[in-house]
Amino acid sequence: MAMLPLIVLLLFVGSLGPDDEALAKLRAYERSRRALITKLAPAVCAVMSLKRPGGGSGVIFSPNGWLLTNYHVTGKNKVMKIGLPDGRMYLADVIGIDPGGDIAVCALRGKGNQPDGTWPFVQLGHSDKLRIGGLTYAMGNPFLLASDFKPTVTIGIVSGIHRYQAGTGPNKRVLSYPDCVQVDAPINPGNSGGPLFDENGLLVGINGRITIRDRGRVNTGVGFAVSIAQIKNFLPGLLAGRHTEHGTLDGNVWKAPDPNTGRGEVVHLQSCLADSILAKAGLKLGDLVTHFNGLRLDWANQLAREVGILPAGYEVTLGYRRYEEQTRSYLPEKTVRLKLARIDTGSKSDAAPNVPDWRERPDFAKLRAAAKKKAATKKKAGAKKSGEPGKKSKRPEKRDLDREEHLFRYMDGLMASFRHKLAKSLSGVAPGKRTVSAKRTSTDGKTSSVVWSVDGAEFVWKDADVERSLSKAEAGSDVRSTLKRELDLNPLLSPSGLPDLLKDAYLEGGVFIGSRVGYVCALRGPGKRAVFLDRDGYFPIGYRFRSFLDEGIREVRFVDFERIDGRMFVKRAEVRINDTPRAVLEFVPADGRVGFVSTEVRNLRMPDAEVEKRITPLMKSVVKVHGASGLKGVPSYGTGLIVSAEGHVLTWKHVSLLKERCRIVFEDGGVHDYVRHREYPKLGITILRPVHELPKNAPIRPLELPSDRKTYAPGTAVLSIGNAFKLAEFTEPLSVTFGVVVSTVRSDLRLNLRHFPFKGDVLIVDAPSNPGTHGGGLFTLDGKLIGLLTPLVESRETNSQLSLAVPSHELAAAVAQATGRKREAIDIAAARDEDRRRVYTGIKLFDTGRRRSPPAYIDRVMPRSPAARAQLRSDDLVVRIDEFPIRTCEDLSRALSEFSPGDTVDVTFKRGSSVSKVKMKLEAVR
Amino acid sequence: MRTLFAALVVAAPLAAQQKKVPELWLLDEVVQQAITKVGPAVVTIETFGGFRKQLGNTRPRPKPDEGDEGDDNKKKSLGPIVMPGFLQAQGPGTGLIIGAEGWVVTSSFVLNYDPQTILVTLQDGRRFTAEVRGEDRSRGLAMLKVKAEELPVAEILPAQSIEVGQWVFALARTFGAKRPTVHVGVVSALRRISGRALQCDANTSPANYGGPLIDIEGRVMGIVSPLSPKGALAGADWYDSGIGFAVTLGDIPEILEGMKAGEVYRKGFLGVSMDQAHLGPGAKIMSITKRSPAQHANFRKGDMVIKVDGVAVKHSMHLQDLIGGHVAGAWVTVVVKRKNGDEVEVLVQLDSPPPPKPPPPKPPPPR
């Protein structure tokens, strides 16, 4: 007996084939993913309200126990119940909320569940590095399935980036997703607030939204995550305990026909309020809006997206051009600086802040003692009055001391983490011998002179060093003395002393310098002193104090950095007094670099671009189709495939194309008028042609439709490309989803309650079809077209919806004919229109004629009929005609309608408890 | 403290070796091999006749074996399988051969019509009539028997070697194709639905209920079944949503044997509802169902359940898991702590839950 396992083992080894190498590699991928999940999962939590049922997910992003979730999960709650994968529940205070962007930050109470008292956490990643087709993992607690709080892990690819999803509520300003990541990893109700990780396990988004079909609130392959890039913009405010506000330009910028010249469509200012920031900055209606923060604007959506991810108060630049009537031309571009106004989300930001006033730290021991004393006296008084002695005080002003004290501890933790990061980045700055000089530029642009230099010491800004250096300075004495006085007044100029200073600091909010978001760490006490840290907290980007010299708030902002050898160096600083720019300090290196700071801590792994490489060329072959449906619930848009060099478009025959004309949008955003060219109703396809000849350089790449009947086995990996839910407009890339071929079968299908037009074998895939994907392409990973996506159909056999594609080889002849490449090509529609006379079998069924058709039991067999010749008898149960399963009498008549007189079919039937098969030759009805 | 911050700073540790072939390509190659291995054990199950069970339309399942009269449980109504709202078709379903002498396991969903005739079709085209032998209502499994010998049997993967993040293929033969259909996903979580099933993100739907969920080497992890924690097989309205369940076969050999012997298992029921505001440890009893095991065991409102079968109860949901993992009729030891601090240990026999009431209007689901 002992030999048996050995033999089995040998057999197994003997069967090692070439595919085992792939298996081993795949196992390696699985192992690394398992390691990744083991590392990440402990930080993924369930977030529940204390009172109401339901809840969502969240993710801890700091060892101090701060977690990110959706605002629509926390709502207006101040405390949430958190379930962690260790199986236990904890409490967390809601710190900051961002209703406009659907984000909330909470802080876990108490000591962490790790052995060293910290919390498990994940790292923030870089959503702007995501690529279409890259693998992502979504984690969370969909449908609150996890009673042990172990998260659900789902996998998918990035279907789209920089998607814009309007918000809800009045003016659609709450819970908007201006720049989100679209993934096909299943995201379901309850996943809200949970993390989206890239393939390296970095947090790239917070899952918060799905687009659903008529089936109800379940995933359909379209999920959205708030990008981490947007969250990082708001994080300083959120961590400071703010109700953060989104910025707005307070004006409508559209792409519409040029109001000045009437030629072409341009992005211009359509409307704005008279007292809006745009009007104040000097813009007028009809001005072209050309640039935003250095980004060229081709579409109005770009602006909405760019503004949507910025907080109110953020300083931005806007480029515009004005039309001049006299010269009938546009003036050269002008750039204005403006501060984004606050968007009106309808919720008051000052109402009941979640956090106490950080400036004064109360003496909690004292307060507690007082409260205890008060409660005791009240208990005495209350005992006389009622049976329930002072148990629940309904007085609203009662302070929750536990919560407050915890929040102060939270702030201490925040500062400790900044201190630690700063100390780390500064420790890398080794003393050395360098010459450094700085020159001062006034804001009018004229450089005055070189003002000071530091010699003989690495620029570490220790007061003593600077003092020593200043004495050696050769520059003008008045500026030097100003600087010296500033140094005297401003203790923050010493970076090595910074970590110590932060001991007594608290986070006030965010600051926006150039394109950089930073934290304002304010010091307690008078003088409004604060130090600004970069958005990861690793290096200072400025400081602020009340200057006694000029009786105002003096702010020094490091506006320009240079990164050399992984270190950040200050190049330029802006001096502001009372928020008005006064001067620019330029740091000019003599033989080295002026430096602060920071060993760059990012260790980026570029995401896998392999899939994207295959997808990018396909985008030139798949186009957006816009027709007109006029019917509620029926999309007026779809997708199409370019099948000829002249620009013929193959698409699904859809109600939106009933009108002769439609518009096709190419990859570059160009809109072209198309007209119906040919229709093949039995294939279910329409071929469109351009009304006007396409320009020579039109960005199209015609697809080849292979005519050989290659079948794709179940399991073949595929990408489906289509415009699901019209998420992509103009230049925006179409949605890409990953799936496999489920099966290639001829099945009983229903499309909008009618028969599915195409009768041959279809490809069933598990990459989801959605409204708008019809007419899109199904491709192998090598970029080969294998099918045309159809609308979502229903299977009569399962009553479930299926995503289908018609194999491309079935369409090849029709396309060749329509595009005129093959004159001799047969007319597929005509060829398929075979003999459709009704067939006769001689079987009389036991059909009651009730609504629900009964099983196909034979009641009687007519003599000398095909059935009689096939030796069928009464009481036999017909279960199959050829490959058509027959469950009801109705099924039988439908199956027979697929055959013509003269065909021979296999009839499978059950007699008693045995099943047999006979051949039956069908006759025509006489 | 210091090491932890270092971990924060040093970024993703996975920068190990740069792999050349992207994962999705490999998947393409491996899946065929796995299908070929399990394919012969995956069968089509067709049903004829019967009535669809729905709320308010319940009737006892006919006896799997004649002459087995004694058991009360079997006479009880089995309750609905599919929640209203999902209209089940009577199309074919899928099953998996787990015994060479004709044992086929499938999802109860496939037999929801109480069919008069059940037909099993093998990959090689052989067809057999089948009869239902046993059921596990708590897992949504049914055991069929066909009169055949030496059938191809699938290899079952031990439950403890399944891990989150593994690729899974959900096979089925519902559409009658020569090769099984396949849906791809990963293991999303283990021990869901009170430890009965694993969760995967492969699309599961009536097109593959009853079929096996296999790993990349073609070993069976479980049987795809429309489960949901709410009860019965309500999960069918979650079909194709990326939330799928497969009843893990590796850890229920006794249940499978019991089903072969004609047992019908139901979910265990204690009859307590919990104070959700109590975070734990322990679970605080809010109310007790009348004539339930909890009432017979003399549990009271305000009691704290601290241990079940020697396992310390973390919170109310944990208690539900511990109880729900048992089938009706099982004996469990429960330790409760009374308000006055006394700890009482009771041996309770679980009952099956009372028939569900029509669902109340839906509360706003979580987002």
Short mmCIF file of N, CA and C in Angstrom, two decimals, chain A residues 402-459:
data_model
loop_
_atom_site.label_atom_id
_atom_site.label_comp_id
_atom_site.label_asym_id
_atom_site.label_seq_id
_atom_site.Cartn_x
_atom_site.Cartn_y
_atom_site.Cartn_z
N ASP A 402 -13.58 62.39 27.75
CA ASP A 402 -12.79 61.28 27.20
C ASP A 402 -12.44 61.56 25.76
N ARG A 403 -13.47 61.97 25.02
CA ARG A 403 -13.28 62.22 23.61
C ARG A 403 -12.29 63.36 23.39
N GLU A 404 -12.49 64.42 24.18
CA GLU A 404 -11.64 65.59 24.00
C GLU A 404 -10.19 65.27 24.32
N GLU A 405 -10.01 64.54 25.41
CA GLU A 405 -8.65 64.21 25.79
C GLU A 405 -8.00 63.30 24.74
N HIS A 406 -8.80 62.41 24.22
CA HIS A 406 -8.29 61.55 23.17
C HIS A 406 -7.88 62.36 21.95
N LEU A 407 -8.68 63.37 21.63
CA LEU A 407 -8.36 64.18 20.46
C LEU A 407 -7.05 64.95 20.66
N PHE A 408 -6.82 65.41 21.89
CA PHE A 408 -5.55 66.09 22.13
C PHE A 408 -4.39 65.11 22.00
N ARG A 409 -4.64 63.89 22.43
CA ARG A 409 -3.59 62.89 22.27
C ARG A 409 -3.35 62.60 20.80
N TYR A 410 -4.45 62.63 20.05
CA TYR A 410 -4.33 62.42 18.61
C TYR A 410 -3.44 63.49 17.99
N MET A 411 -3.65 64.75 18.41
CA MET A 411 -2.85 65.83 17.85
C MET A 411 -1.38 65.68 18.23
N ASP A 412 -1.15 65.25 19.47
CA ASP A 412 0.24 65.01 19.88
C ASP A 412 0.88 63.95 18.99
N GLY A 413 0.09 62.94 18.69
CA GLY A 413 0.61 61.87 17.83
C GLY A 413 0.95 62.38 16.45
N LEU A 414 0.09 63.25 15.95
CA LEU A 414 0.31 63.82 14.63
C LEU A 414 1.62 64.58 14.60
N MET A 415 1.84 65.42 15.62
CA MET A 415 3.06 66.22 15.68
C MET A 415 4.28 65.31 15.86
N ALA A 416 4.09 64.25 16.65
CA ALA A 416 5.22 63.34 16.86
C ALA A 416 5.63 62.71 15.53
N SER A 417 4.64 62.41 14.70
CA SER A 417 5.00 61.77 13.43
C SER A 417 5.71 62.76 12.52
N PHE A 418 5.28 64.01 12.55
CA PHE A 418 5.98 65.03 11.75
C PHE A 418 7.41 65.21 12.26
N ARG A 419 7.52 65.25 13.58
CA ARG A 419 8.86 65.43 14.17
C ARG A 419 9.78 64.32 13.72
N HIS A 420 9.23 63.14 13.75
CA HIS A 420 10.04 61.99 13.39
C HIS A 420 10.48 62.04 11.93
N LYS A 421 9.55 62.39 11.06
CA LYS A 421 9.87 62.47 9.64
C LYS A 421 10.92 63.55 9.37
N LEU A 422 10.70 64.71 10.02
CA LEU A 422 11.64 65.82 9.83
C LEU A 422 13.03 65.43 10.30
N ALA A 423 13.09 64.87 11.49
CA ALA A 423 14.38 64.49 12.06
C ALA A 423 15.08 63.53 11.12
N LYS A 424 14.30 62.64 10.54
CA LYS A 424 14.88 61.66 9.64
C LYS A 424 15.45 62.31 8.39
N SER A 425 14.66 63.22 7.81
CA SER A 425 15.14 63.82 6.56
C SER A 425 16.29 64.78 6.82
N LEU A 426 16.30 65.41 7.97
CA LEU A 426 17.38 66.36 8.25
C LEU A 426 18.66 65.65 8.67
N SER A 427 18.51 64.47 9.19
CA SER A 427 19.70 63.77 9.66
C SER A 427 20.62 63.42 8.49
N GLY A 428 20.05 63.37 7.30
CA GLY A 428 20.86 63.05 6.14
C GLY A 428 21.72 64.22 5.68
N VAL A 429 21.48 65.42 6.20
CA VAL A 429 22.24 66.59 5.76
C VAL A 429 23.53 66.67 6.55
N ALA A 430 24.61 66.26 5.91
CA ALA A 430 25.88 66.23 6.62
C ALA A 430 26.61 67.56 6.46
N PRO A 431 27.34 67.96 7.48
CA PRO A 431 28.09 69.22 7.37
C PRO A 431 29.15 69.13 6.27
N GLY A 432 29.37 70.20 5.60
CA GLY A 432 30.38 70.21 4.56
C GLY A 432 30.78 71.64 4.29
N LYS A 433 31.68 71.83 3.38
CA LYS A 433 32.15 73.20 3.13
C LYS A 433 31.62 73.68 1.79
N ARG A 434 30.79 74.65 1.84
CA ARG A 434 30.21 75.17 0.61
C ARG A 434 30.00 76.66 0.71
N THR A 435 30.01 77.29 -0.42
CA THR A 435 29.72 78.71 -0.46
C THR A 435 28.33 78.91 -1.02
N VAL A 436 27.61 79.72 -0.34
CA VAL A 436 26.22 79.90 -0.73
C VAL A 436 25.92 81.39 -0.72
N SER A 437 25.17 81.82 -1.66
CA SER A 437 24.75 83.21 -1.61
C SER A 437 23.28 83.30 -1.98
N ALA A 438 22.67 84.36 -1.52
CA ALA A 438 21.27 84.57 -1.87
C ALA A 438 21.11 85.96 -2.41
N LYS A 439 20.22 86.12 -3.35
CA LYS A 439 19.96 87.49 -3.79
C LYS A 439 18.48 87.77 -3.66
N ARG A 440 18.21 89.03 -3.56
CA ARG A 440 16.84 89.39 -3.28
C ARG A 440 16.26 90.07 -4.51
N THR A 441 15.10 89.64 -4.88
CA THR A 441 14.42 90.22 -6.02
C THR A 441 13.14 90.85 -5.52
N SER A 442 12.89 92.06 -5.93
CA SER A 442 11.60 92.65 -5.55
C SER A 442 10.56 92.13 -6.53
N THR A 443 9.31 92.22 -6.15
CA THR A 443 8.28 91.56 -6.95
C THR A 443 8.08 92.22 -8.31
N ASP A 444 8.55 93.44 -8.48
CA ASP A 444 8.39 94.05 -9.81
C ASP A 444 9.33 93.42 -10.82
N GLY A 445 10.15 92.49 -10.35
CA GLY A 445 10.97 91.75 -11.29
C GLY A 445 12.40 92.24 -11.35
N LYS A 446 12.71 93.41 -10.76
CA LYS A 446 14.08 93.92 -10.82
C LYS A 446 14.91 93.30 -9.71
N THR A 447 16.02 92.74 -10.09
CA THR A 447 16.90 92.17 -9.09
C THR A 447 17.69 93.32 -8.46
N SER A 448 17.68 93.38 -7.15
CA SER A 448 18.45 94.47 -6.53
C SER A 448 19.93 94.11 -6.45
N SER A 449 20.23 93.19 -5.61
CA SER A 449 21.64 92.83 -5.54
C SER A 449 21.80 91.53 -4.76
N VAL A 450 22.95 91.00 -4.81
CA VAL A 450 23.23 89.84 -3.98
C VAL A 450 23.30 90.31 -2.55
N VAL A 451 22.58 89.67 -1.69
CA VAL A 451 22.51 90.23 -0.36
C VAL A 451 23.31 89.50 0.69
N TRP A 452 23.40 88.26 0.64
CA TRP A 452 24.21 87.62 1.67
C TRP A 452 24.71 86.27 1.23
N SER A 453 25.71 85.87 1.85
CA SER A 453 26.24 84.56 1.53
C SER A 453 26.73 83.88 2.79
N VAL A 454 26.75 82.62 2.73
CA VAL A 454 27.22 81.84 3.88
C VAL A 454 28.43 81.06 3.41
N ASP A 455 29.45 81.17 4.16
CA ASP A 455 30.67 80.49 3.74
C ASP A 455 31.18 79.62 4.87
N GLY A 456 31.73 78.54 4.50
CA GLY A 456 32.42 77.74 5.50
C GLY A 456 31.52 76.82 6.28
N ALA A 457 30.26 76.72 5.92
CA ALA A 457 29.40 75.80 6.65
C ALA A 457 28.30 75.30 5.73
N GLU A 458 27.95 74.09 5.90
CA GLU A 458 26.78 73.57 5.20
C GLU A 458 25.59 74.41 5.63
N PHE A 459 24.73 74.67 4.71
CA PHE A 459 23.61 75.55 5.01
C PHE A 459 22.58 74.81 5.82
#
